[in-house]
Amino acid sequence: MVIESNKILIAGAGPVGLAAALFLHENGFESNIIEKLPSPSIFSKALGINARTLTLLEKSGVTEKFLANGRKAHSINFHYKNKCFIHYDISKAKTKYPFLLVQTQAESERILSEAIQERKIQIIRNTELVDCNSSEKNVEVTLKSADGNIVKNNLPYLIGADGAKSTVRKNLGIEFPGESLDGHWNLYDVELDTPINKDEGHSFLFDDGGIFMLRIKDNIWRVIGCVTDLLQRIPYGTKTGKILWKSDFQVNHRVVDNFCKERIFLAGDAAHIHSPLGARGMNLGIEDAYVLAELFKTNQQYYYNSLRKPAVKKVVEMVSRSTKIMQGKTVPAKLFRKFSPLLNYLFPLVSTQAIKFALGLDHELNLSKLPIK
Ligand SMILES: Cc1cc2nc3c(=O)[nH]c(=O)nc-3n(C[C@H](O)[C@H](O)[C@H](O)COP(=O)(O)OP(=O)(O)OC[C@H]3O[C@@H](n4cnc5c(N)ncnc54)[C@H](O)[C@@H]3O)c2cc1C
């Protein structure tokens, strides 16, 4: 493994690490990426790419490739007891990208990796960061290759984009406060023959929880939710075929106490995790990478925490509230699900906010508000 000691090191070749390398390159900074896995992940995970991400990736040419590959979902419907009561038409939103672009995370990572290769940025696989320390002058990292070889390096900066269980975060002793919700969510990528509209997203609310359904491509759908017997609860008239991927998980809502320590920065799931409601996880991480690269451009990287923490906390709190409404077993949560059709009619602003939330346009990046120009 050859790590160039004059370049920024990025730990993790997930979507956020790849996007960080691209944004840094756009701003004139070179980087190396290390990744502990031997090959890219094949899982579909994050499916929805929002308008904010498409805007940020435009300059790199990645947006154009995403648009050529993905499928556009222009609206989201909410159903209660199999009756549609809200139809959010995203296509009328005032943005260049008034839709949610649907493609698997594996496809997003492939397109980002191709852009990385075109720019001759190294992705060094089979290489794990096992330790890191930052001083005022540099960062010392300890890296381990798959054959057990250990190497120490000194570098100018380190970006920890190494996912929810981040070694970088743990090494820095940065707290990851938040909550773990009771109960489990199930996720299926499954072949369906269904009467519901194939080009729209659908949320089904029940007395005991909810389900979200989005077609990935062809007849393959993502079905995700927090009710028992998930696949038996999907709409009447739906025939279930082959299950291509199945996962279950417990929802956590957490944001780091600090997004950086001296010359080391955290981005993506390493810094924040939340439920998949709203498809914000990967998008918010790519936004971290963009903001950090912009700050590097003007040598203001030490403002990263003060800029990102409030923005990310606001989104995670919103996701947390929506998730508790979707899965809550308390009387208020059940009443909220039951009366949400009424609330939507009484408060039309809710729908404007919901559309902004889906597009990732519910907050500003505030880069122009920094004290130093
Ligand atoms: C089942 C599931 C479903 C999901 N569904 C959605 C969804 O519908 N919408 C959505 O927006 N999000 C979804 N997410 C979340 C989304 O996948 C994440 O937000 C996204 O992957 C975050 O990207 P990341 O690059 O920060 O982290 P990751 O994708 O986790 O990438 C981190 C990378 O770092 C590598 N790594 C870890 N430790 C080290 C180390 N010490 N040294 C070197 N490399 C290391 C890992 O191997 C990995 O490749 C889902 C996640 C899961 C698990």
CSV table of C-alpha atoms and ligand atoms in Angstrom, one decimal:
chain,number,residue,atom,x,y,z
A,1,MET,CA,0.0,0.0,0.0
A,2,VAL,CA,1.4,3.4,-1.0
A,3,ILE,CA,-0.2,6.3,0.7
A,4,GLU,CA,1.1,9.7,-0.5
A,5,SER,CA,1.9,11.7,2.6
A,6,ASN,CA,1.2,15.1,1.0
A,7,LYS,CA,-2.5,14.2,0.2
A,8,ILE,CA,-5.6,14.2,2.3
A,9,LEU,CA,-6.6,10.7,3.4
A,10,ILE,CA,-10.2,9.5,3.2
A,11,ALA,CA,-11.1,6.4,5.2
A,12,GLY,CA,-14.0,4.6,3.6
A,13,ALA,CA,-15.0,4.2,-0.1
A,14,GLY,CA,-18.8,4.4,0.5
A,15,PRO,CA,-20.8,7.1,-1.2
A,16,VAL,CA,-19.6,9.8,1.2
A,17,GLY,CA,-15.9,9.0,0.9
A,18,LEU,CA,-16.1,8.8,-2.9
A,19,ALA,CA,-18.1,12.1,-3.0
A,20,ALA,CA,-15.6,13.8,-0.7
A,21,ALA,CA,-12.7,12.9,-3.0
A,22,LEU,CA,-14.6,14.3,-6.0
A,23,PHE,CA,-15.5,17.6,-4.3
A,24,LEU,CA,-12.0,18.0,-3.0
A,25,HIS,CA,-10.6,17.4,-6.5
A,26,GLU,CA,-13.0,20.0,-7.9
A,27,ASN,CA,-11.5,22.5,-5.4
A,28,GLY,CA,-7.9,21.6,-6.2
A,29,PHE,CA,-7.1,19.2,-3.4
A,30,GLU,CA,-5.7,15.7,-3.9
A,31,SER,CA,-6.7,12.7,-1.8
A,32,ASN,CA,-6.2,9.0,-1.4
A,33,ILE,CA,-9.1,6.7,-0.3
A,34,ILE,CA,-8.5,3.6,1.7
A,35,GLU,CA,-11.2,0.9,2.0
A,36,LYS,CA,-11.1,-2.2,4.2
A,37,LEU,CA,-13.3,-4.3,1.9
A,38,PRO,CA,-11.7,-6.0,-1.2
A,39,SER,CA,-14.6,-5.0,-3.6
A,40,PRO,CA,-17.5,-2.6,-3.7
A,41,SER,CA,-20.7,-3.3,-1.8
A,42,ILE,CA,-23.5,-5.0,-3.9
A,43,PHE,CA,-26.4,-4.0,-1.7
A,44,SER,CA,-29.2,-1.7,-2.8
A,45,LYS,CA,-29.4,0.2,0.6
A,46,ALA,CA,-30.0,4.0,-0.2
A,47,LEU,CA,-32.4,4.3,-3.1
A,48,GLY,CA,-33.5,7.9,-3.2
A,49,ILE,CA,-31.2,10.7,-4.5
A,50,ASN,CA,-32.7,14.1,-3.8
A,51,ALA,CA,-32.6,17.5,-5.6
A,52,ARG,CA,-29.9,18.8,-3.2
A,53,THR,CA,-27.5,16.0,-4.0
A,54,LEU,CA,-28.2,16.2,-7.8
A,55,THR,CA,-27.3,19.9,-7.6
A,56,LEU,CA,-24.1,19.4,-5.7
A,57,LEU,CA,-22.9,16.7,-8.0
A,58,GLU,CA,-23.8,18.6,-11.2
A,59,LYS,CA,-20.3,20.2,-11.8
A,60,SER,CA,-18.5,16.8,-11.6
A,61,GLY,CA,-20.7,15.4,-14.4
A,62,VAL,CA,-22.0,12.7,-12.0
A,63,THR,CA,-25.5,14.1,-12.0
A,64,GLU,CA,-25.8,13.6,-15.7
A,65,LYS,CA,-24.8,9.9,-15.3
A,66,PHE,CA,-27.2,9.4,-12.4
A,67,LEU,CA,-30.0,10.9,-14.4
A,68,ALA,CA,-29.2,8.6,-17.4
A,69,ASN,CA,-29.2,5.5,-15.1
A,70,GLY,CA,-32.0,6.2,-12.5
A,71,ARG,CA,-35.7,6.4,-12.5
A,72,LYS,CA,-37.7,9.5,-11.5
A,73,ALA,CA,-40.4,9.3,-8.8
A,74,HIS,CA,-42.5,12.4,-9.1
A,75,SER,CA,-44.9,11.9,-6.2
A,76,ILE,CA,-45.5,10.3,-2.9
A,77,ASN,CA,-48.9,9.0,-1.7
A,78,PHE,CA,-50.1,8.3,1.9
A,79,HIS,CA,-52.7,5.7,2.4
A,80,TYR,CA,-54.7,4.9,5.5
A,81,LYS,CA,-56.6,1.6,5.6
A,82,ASN,CA,-55.9,1.2,1.8
A,83,LYS,CA,-57.4,4.6,0.9
A,84,CYS,CA,-55.1,7.3,-0.5
A,85,PHE,CA,-55.6,10.5,1.5
A,86,ILE,CA,-52.5,12.6,0.6
A,87,HIS,CA,-50.8,12.9,-2.9
A,88,TYR,CA,-47.6,15.0,-2.7
A,89,ASP,CA,-46.9,16.1,-6.2
A,90,ILE,CA,-43.1,16.9,-6.1
A,91,SER,CA,-43.0,17.8,-9.8
A,92,LYS,CA,-44.4,21.3,-9.1
A,93,ALA,CA,-41.6,22.1,-6.7
A,94,LYS,CA,-39.4,25.1,-7.8
A,95,THR,CA,-36.1,23.3,-8.4
A,96,LYS,CA,-34.3,22.0,-11.4
A,97,TYR,CA,-34.7,18.4,-10.2
A,98,PRO,CA,-38.4,18.2,-9.0
A,99,PHE,CA,-38.3,14.4,-8.3
A,100,LEU,CA,-36.6,11.7,-6.2
A,101,LEU,CA,-34.2,9.8,-8.4
A,102,VAL,CA,-34.3,6.1,-7.7
A,103,GLN,CA,-31.3,3.9,-8.2
A,104,THR,CA,-29.5,1.4,-5.9
A,105,GLN,CA,-26.7,2.5,-3.7
A,106,ALA,CA,-24.4,0.0,-5.5
A,107,GLU,CA,-25.2,1.9,-8.8
A,108,SER,CA,-24.6,5.3,-7.2
A,109,GLU,CA,-21.2,4.0,-5.8
A,110,ARG,CA,-20.3,2.5,-9.2
A,111,ILE,CA,-20.9,5.9,-11.0
A,112,LEU,CA,-19.0,7.8,-8.3
A,113,SER,CA,-16.1,5.3,-8.5
A,114,GLU,CA,-15.9,5.7,-12.3
A,115,ALA,CA,-15.6,9.5,-11.8
A,116,ILE,CA,-12.9,8.9,-9.2
A,117,GLN,CA,-11.0,6.7,-11.6
A,118,GLU,CA,-11.3,9.2,-14.5
A,119,ARG,CA,-9.5,11.7,-12.2
A,120,LYS,CA,-6.8,9.2,-11.3
A,121,ILE,CA,-7.7,9.3,-7.6
A,122,GLN,CA,-6.4,6.1,-5.9
A,123,ILE,CA,-8.8,3.8,-4.0
A,124,ILE,CA,-6.6,1.5,-2.0
A,125,ARG,CA,-8.7,-1.6,-1.1
A,126,ASN,CA,-8.0,-4.3,1.6
A,127,THR,CA,-6.6,-1.5,3.8
A,128,GLU,CA,-8.1,-0.7,7.1
A,129,LEU,CA,-7.5,2.3,9.3
A,130,VAL,CA,-6.9,1.0,12.8
A,131,ASP,CA,-5.7,4.0,14.6
A,132,CYS,CA,-5.4,7.8,14.2
A,133,ASN,CA,-4.2,10.8,16.1
A,134,SER,CA,-4.2,14.5,15.3
A,135,SER,CA,-1.9,17.2,16.4
A,136,GLU,CA,-1.9,20.9,15.3
A,137,LYS,CA,0.6,20.1,12.5
A,138,ASN,CA,-0.4,16.7,11.1
A,139,VAL,CA,-2.3,13.4,11.5
A,140,GLU,CA,-0.7,10.1,12.3
A,141,VAL,CA,-2.6,7.0,11.0
A,142,THR,CA,-2.0,3.3,11.4
A,143,LEU,CA,-3.2,1.2,8.6
A,144,LYS,CA,-3.5,-2.6,8.3
A,145,SER,CA,-3.6,-4.4,5.0
A,146,ALA,CA,-5.5,-7.7,4.5
A,147,ASP,CA,-2.2,-9.7,4.9
A,148,GLY,CA,-1.7,-8.2,8.4
A,149,ASN,CA,1.0,-5.8,7.3
A,150,ILE,CA,0.9,-2.6,9.6
A,151,VAL,CA,2.1,0.8,8.3
A,152,LYS,CA,2.2,4.2,10.0
A,153,ASN,CA,1.9,7.4,8.0
A,154,ASN,CA,1.8,11.1,8.6
A,155,LEU,CA,-0.7,13.1,6.6
A,156,PRO,CA,-2.0,16.7,6.4
A,157,TYR,CA,-5.7,15.8,7.1
A,158,LEU,CA,-7.9,12.8,7.5
A,159,ILE,CA,-11.6,12.5,6.7
A,160,GLY,CA,-13.4,9.6,8.5
A,161,ALA,CA,-16.2,8.5,6.1
A,162,ASP,CA,-16.0,5.0,7.5
A,163,GLY,CA,-19.7,4.4,8.3
A,164,ALA,CA,-21.8,4.1,11.4
A,165,LYS,CA,-19.3,2.1,13.4
A,166,SER,CA,-16.5,4.5,12.5
A,167,THR,CA,-13.1,3.6,13.8
A,168,VAL,CA,-12.0,7.2,13.3
A,169,ARG,CA,-14.8,8.5,15.6
A,170,LYS,CA,-14.0,5.9,18.3
A,171,ASN,CA,-10.3,6.7,18.1
A,172,LEU,CA,-11.0,10.4,18.6
A,173,GLY,CA,-13.2,9.6,21.6
A,174,ILE,CA,-16.0,11.6,20.0
A,175,GLU,CA,-19.4,10.8,21.7
A,176,PHE,CA,-22.3,9.7,19.5
A,177,PRO,CA,-25.3,10.6,21.6
A,178,GLY,CA,-28.9,9.9,20.7
A,179,GLU,CA,-31.5,7.2,21.0
A,180,SER,CA,-32.3,3.6,19.9
A,181,LEU,CA,-36.0,3.0,19.2
A,182,ASP,CA,-37.7,-0.1,20.5
A,183,GLY,CA,-39.0,-2.5,17.9
A,184,HIS,CA,-37.6,-3.8,14.6
A,185,TRP,CA,-38.0,-2.6,11.0
A,186,ASN,CA,-38.0,-5.1,8.1
A,187,LEU,CA,-36.7,-4.4,4.6
A,188,TYR,CA,-37.3,-6.4,1.5
A,189,ASP,CA,-36.3,-5.9,-2.1
A,190,VAL,CA,-38.9,-8.1,-3.7
A,191,GLU,CA,-40.6,-8.9,-7.0
A,192,LEU,CA,-44.2,-7.7,-6.9
A,193,ASP,CA,-47.2,-7.7,-9.2
A,194,THR,CA,-49.2,-4.9,-7.8
A,195,PRO,CA,-52.1,-2.6,-8.8
A,196,ILE,CA,-50.6,0.5,-7.2
A,197,ASN,CA,-49.0,3.2,-9.3
A,198,LYS,CA,-45.5,2.0,-10.2
A,199,ASP,CA,-43.9,5.4,-10.7
A,200,GLU,CA,-44.8,6.9,-7.3
A,201,GLY,CA,-43.7,6.3,-3.7
A,202,HIS,CA,-46.4,4.9,-1.3
A,203,SER,CA,-46.7,5.0,2.4
A,204,PHE,CA,-49.4,2.9,4.1
A,205,LEU,CA,-50.4,3.8,7.6
A,206,PHE,CA,-52.0,1.3,10.0
A,207,ASP,CA,-53.2,1.3,13.6
A,208,ASP,CA,-50.0,-0.6,14.5
A,209,GLY,CA,-47.4,1.2,12.3
A,210,GLY,CA,-46.6,1.8,8.7
A,211,ILE,CA,-45.0,0.5,5.5
A,212,PHE,CA,-43.2,2.4,2.7
A,213,MET,CA,-43.1,1.1,-0.9
A,214,LEU,CA,-41.0,2.3,-3.8
A,215,ARG,CA,-40.3,0.5,-7.1
A,216,ILE,CA,-36.6,0.1,-7.8
A,217,LYS,CA,-36.8,-1.0,-11.4
A,218,ASP,CA,-38.8,-3.5,-13.5
A,219,ASN,CA,-41.0,-5.4,-11.1
A,220,ILE,CA,-38.6,-5.1,-8.1
A,221,TRP,CA,-39.9,-3.0,-5.2
A,222,ARG,CA,-38.4,-1.9,-1.9
A,223,VAL,CA,-40.8,-2.7,0.9
A,224,ILE,CA,-39.8,-1.4,4.3
A,225,GLY,CA,-41.8,-1.0,7.5
A,226,CYS,CA,-42.4,-1.5,11.2
A,227,VAL,CA,-45.4,-3.8,11.2
A,228,THR,CA,-45.4,-7.5,11.8
A,229,ASP,CA,-46.0,-9.8,8.8
A,230,LEU,CA,-44.9,-6.9,6.5
A,231,LEU,CA,-45.3,-8.8,3.2
A,232,GLN,CA,-48.8,-9.9,4.2
A,233,ARG,CA,-49.9,-6.3,4.8
A,234,ILE,CA,-49.0,-4.8,1.4
A,235,PRO,CA,-52.0,-3.6,-0.7
A,236,TYR,CA,-54.8,-5.8,-1.6
A,237,GLY,CA,-54.3,-7.5,-5.0
A,238,THR,CA,-50.5,-7.6,-4.8
A,239,LYS,CA,-48.8,-10.8,-5.7
A,240,THR,CA,-45.4,-11.4,-4.1
A,241,GLY,CA,-42.5,-13.0,-6.1
A,242,LYS,CA,-38.9,-13.7,-5.5
A,243,ILE,CA,-37.2,-12.0,-2.5
A,244,LEU,CA,-33.9,-10.5,-3.7
A,245,TRP,CA,-32.7,-9.0,-0.4
A,246,LYS,CA,-34.0,-9.1,3.1
A,247,SER,CA,-32.7,-7.2,6.1
A,248,ASP,CA,-34.0,-6.2,9.5
A,249,PHE,CA,-32.7,-3.4,11.8
A,250,GLN,CA,-33.3,-1.3,14.8
A,251,VAL,CA,-33.6,2.4,14.3
A,252,ASN,CA,-31.1,4.7,15.9
A,253,HIS,CA,-31.1,8.5,15.8
A,254,ARG,CA,-27.6,9.9,16.6
A,255,VAL,CA,-25.5,12.9,15.8
A,256,VAL,CA,-21.8,13.3,16.9
A,257,ASP,CA,-20.9,15.8,19.6
A,258,ASN,CA,-18.3,17.2,17.3
A,259,PHE,CA,-17.8,16.8,13.6
A,260,CYS,CA,-14.0,17.3,13.8
A,261,LYS,CA,-11.0,17.3,16.1
A,262,GLU,CA,-8.0,19.3,15.0
A,263,ARG,CA,-7.1,17.9,11.5
A,264,ILE,CA,-9.6,15.0,11.4
A,265,PHE,CA,-13.1,15.4,10.1
A,266,LEU,CA,-16.2,13.1,10.2
A,267,ALA,CA,-18.7,12.8,7.4
A,268,GLY,CA,-21.7,10.6,6.5
A,269,ASP,CA,-22.9,7.8,8.8
A,270,ALA,CA,-19.7,8.2,10.8
A,271,ALA,CA,-21.2,11.5,12.1
A,272,HIS,CA,-25.0,10.9,12.0
A,273,ILE,CA,-27.4,8.0,11.6
A,274,HIS,CA,-31.2,7.9,11.5
A,275,SER,CA,-34.2,5.9,10.2
A,276,PRO,CA,-34.5,5.5,6.4
A,277,LEU,CA,-37.7,7.6,6.4
A,278,GLY,CA,-37.3,10.4,3.9
A,279,ALA,CA,-34.2,8.8,2.3
A,280,ARG,CA,-31.9,11.4,3.8
A,281,GLY,CA,-29.0,9.3,5.1
A,282,MET,CA,-26.7,9.1,2.0
A,283,ASN,CA,-27.9,12.5,0.8
A,284,LEU,CA,-27.0,14.2,4.0
A,285,GLY,CA,-23.6,12.5,4.0
A,286,ILE,CA,-22.8,13.7,0.5
A,287,GLU,CA,-23.8,17.2,1.6
A,288,ASP,CA,-21.3,16.9,4.5
A,289,ALA,CA,-18.6,16.1,1.9
A,290,TYR,CA,-19.5,19.0,-0.2
A,291,VAL,CA,-19.5,21.5,2.7
A,292,LEU,CA,-16.2,20.2,3.9
A,293,ALA,CA,-14.5,20.5,0.5
A,294,GLU,CA,-15.9,24.1,0.1
A,295,LEU,CA,-14.5,25.0,3.5
A,296,PHE,CA,-11.1,23.6,2.5
A,297,LYS,CA,-11.1,25.8,-0.6
A,298,THR,CA,-11.2,28.9,1.6
A,299,ASN,CA,-9.1,27.5,4.4
A,300,GLN,CA,-12.1,27.6,6.7
A,301,GLN,CA,-12.3,23.9,7.4
A,302,TYR,CA,-12.3,24.5,11.2
A,303,TYR,CA,-15.8,26.0,10.8
A,304,TYR,CA,-17.1,22.6,9.7
A,305,ASN,CA,-18.6,21.6,13.0
A,306,SER,CA,-20.3,24.9,13.6
A,307,LEU,CA,-21.8,24.8,10.1
A,308,ARG,CA,-22.8,21.1,9.9
A,309,LYS,CA,-24.0,20.2,13.4
A,310,PRO,CA,-27.0,22.5,13.5
A,311,ALA,CA,-28.1,21.6,10.0
A,312,VAL,CA,-27.7,17.9,10.5
A,313,LYS,CA,-29.4,18.0,13.9
A,314,LYS,CA,-32.4,19.7,12.4
A,315,VAL,CA,-32.8,17.0,9.8
A,316,VAL,CA,-32.3,14.1,12.2
A,317,GLU,CA,-34.8,15.6,14.6
A,318,MET,CA,-37.4,15.8,11.8
A,319,VAL,CA,-36.7,12.2,10.7
A,320,SER,CA,-36.9,11.1,14.4
A,321,ARG,CA,-40.4,12.8,14.8
A,322,SER,CA,-41.7,11.3,11.5
A,323,THR,CA,-40.4,7.8,12.5
A,324,LYS,CA,-42.0,8.0,15.9
A,325,ILE,CA,-45.3,8.9,14.2
A,326,MET,CA,-44.9,5.9,11.8
A,327,GLN,CA,-43.9,3.3,14.3
A,328,GLY,CA,-45.2,4.7,17.7
A,329,LYS,CA,-47.3,2.4,19.8
A,330,THR,CA,-48.4,5.2,22.1
A,331,VAL,CA,-52.0,6.6,22.0
A,332,PRO,CA,-50.9,10.1,20.5
A,333,ALA,CA,-48.9,8.3,17.7
A,334,LYS,CA,-51.9,6.1,16.9
A,335,LEU,CA,-54.2,9.1,16.9
A,336,PHE,CA,-51.7,11.1,14.7
A,337,ARG,CA,-51.7,8.3,12.1
A,338,LYS,CA,-55.5,8.1,12.2
A,339,PHE,CA,-56.1,11.8,11.8
A,340,SER,CA,-53.2,12.7,9.6
A,341,PRO,CA,-55.6,13.1,6.5
A,342,LEU,CA,-57.5,15.7,8.4
A,343,LEU,CA,-54.3,17.5,9.6
A,344,ASN,CA,-53.0,17.7,6.1
A,345,TYR,CA,-56.2,19.5,4.9
A,346,LEU,CA,-56.2,21.8,7.9
A,347,PHE,CA,-52.5,22.8,7.6
A,348,PRO,CA,-51.6,23.0,3.9
A,349,LEU,CA,-48.1,24.3,4.8
A,350,VAL,CA,-47.4,20.7,6.0
A,351,SER,CA,-47.4,19.5,2.4
A,352,THR,CA,-45.0,22.3,1.2
A,353,GLN,CA,-42.6,21.4,4.1
A,354,ALA,CA,-42.9,17.7,3.3
A,355,ILE,CA,-42.0,18.2,-0.3
A,356,LYS,CA,-39.0,20.4,0.6
A,357,PHE,CA,-38.0,17.7,3.1
A,358,ALA,CA,-38.1,14.9,0.4
A,359,LEU,CA,-36.0,17.1,-2.0
A,360,GLY,CA,-33.4,17.8,0.7
A,361,LEU,CA,-34.2,21.5,0.4
A,362,ASP,CA,-35.4,22.1,4.0
A,363,HIS,CA,-32.3,23.9,5.1
A,364,GLU,CA,-29.6,26.2,3.7
A,365,LEU,CA,-25.9,25.2,3.5
A,366,ASN,CA,-25.0,28.7,5.0
A,367,LEU,CA,-21.6,28.7,3.4
A,368,SER,CA,-21.9,32.4,2.5
A,369,LYS,CA,-22.6,33.2,6.2
A,370,LEU,CA,-19.2,32.4,7.5
A,371,PRO,CA,-17.2,35.1,9.2
A,372,ILE,CA,-14.1,34.7,7.0
A,373,LYS,CA,-14.2,35.2,3.2
B,1,LIG,C1,-30.3,-1.9,5.2
B,1,LIG,C2,-30.1,-0.5,5.0
B,1,LIG,C3,-31.0,0.3,4.2
B,1,LIG,C4,-30.8,1.6,4.0
B,1,LIG,N1,-31.7,2.3,3.2
B,1,LIG,C5,-31.5,3.6,3.0
B,1,LIG,C6,-32.4,4.4,2.2
B,1,LIG,O1,-33.4,3.9,1.7
B,1,LIG,N2,-32.1,5.7,2.0
B,1,LIG,C7,-31.0,6.3,2.5
B,1,LIG,O2,-30.7,7.5,2.3
B,1,LIG,N3,-30.1,5.6,3.3
B,1,LIG,C8,-30.3,4.3,3.5
B,1,LIG,N4,-29.4,3.6,4.2
B,1,LIG,C9,-28.3,4.3,4.8
B,1,LIG,C10,-27.2,4.5,3.8
B,1,LIG,O3,-26.9,3.3,3.2
B,1,LIG,C11,-26.1,5.3,4.4
B,1,LIG,O4,-26.5,6.5,4.9
B,1,LIG,C12,-24.9,5.5,3.5
B,1,LIG,O5,-24.3,4.2,3.1
B,1,LIG,C13,-23.8,6.3,4.2
B,1,LIG,O6,-22.7,6.3,3.5
B,1,LIG,P1,-21.2,6.4,4.1
B,1,LIG,O7,-20.3,6.5,3.0
B,1,LIG,O8,-21.2,7.5,5.2
B,1,LIG,O9,-21.0,5.1,4.9
B,1,LIG,P2,-21.0,3.6,4.4
B,1,LIG,O10,-21.8,3.4,3.2
B,1,LIG,O11,-21.2,2.7,5.6
B,1,LIG,O12,-19.4,3.4,3.9
B,1,LIG,C14,-18.4,3.3,4.8
B,1,LIG,C15,-17.2,2.6,4.1
B,1,LIG,O13,-16.1,2.6,5.0
B,1,LIG,C16,-15.5,1.4,5.0
B,1,LIG,N5,-14.8,1.3,6.3
B,1,LIG,C17,-15.3,1.1,7.5
B,1,LIG,N6,-14.4,1.1,8.5
B,1,LIG,C18,-13.2,1.3,7.8
B,1,LIG,C19,-11.9,1.4,8.3
B,1,LIG,N7,-11.5,1.3,9.6
B,1,LIG,N8,-10.9,1.6,7.4
B,1,LIG,C20,-11.2,1.6,6.0
B,1,LIG,N9,-12.5,1.5,5.6
B,1,LIG,C21,-13.5,1.4,6.5
B,1,LIG,C22,-16.7,0.4,4.9
B,1,LIG,O14,-16.2,-0.9,4.4
B,1,LIG,C23,-17.6,1.1,3.9
B,1,LIG,O15,-17.3,0.8,2.6
B,1,LIG,C24,-29.6,2.2,4.5
B,1,LIG,C25,-28.7,1.5,5.2
B,1,LIG,C26,-28.9,0.1,5.4
B,1,LIG,C27,-27.9,-0.6,6.2
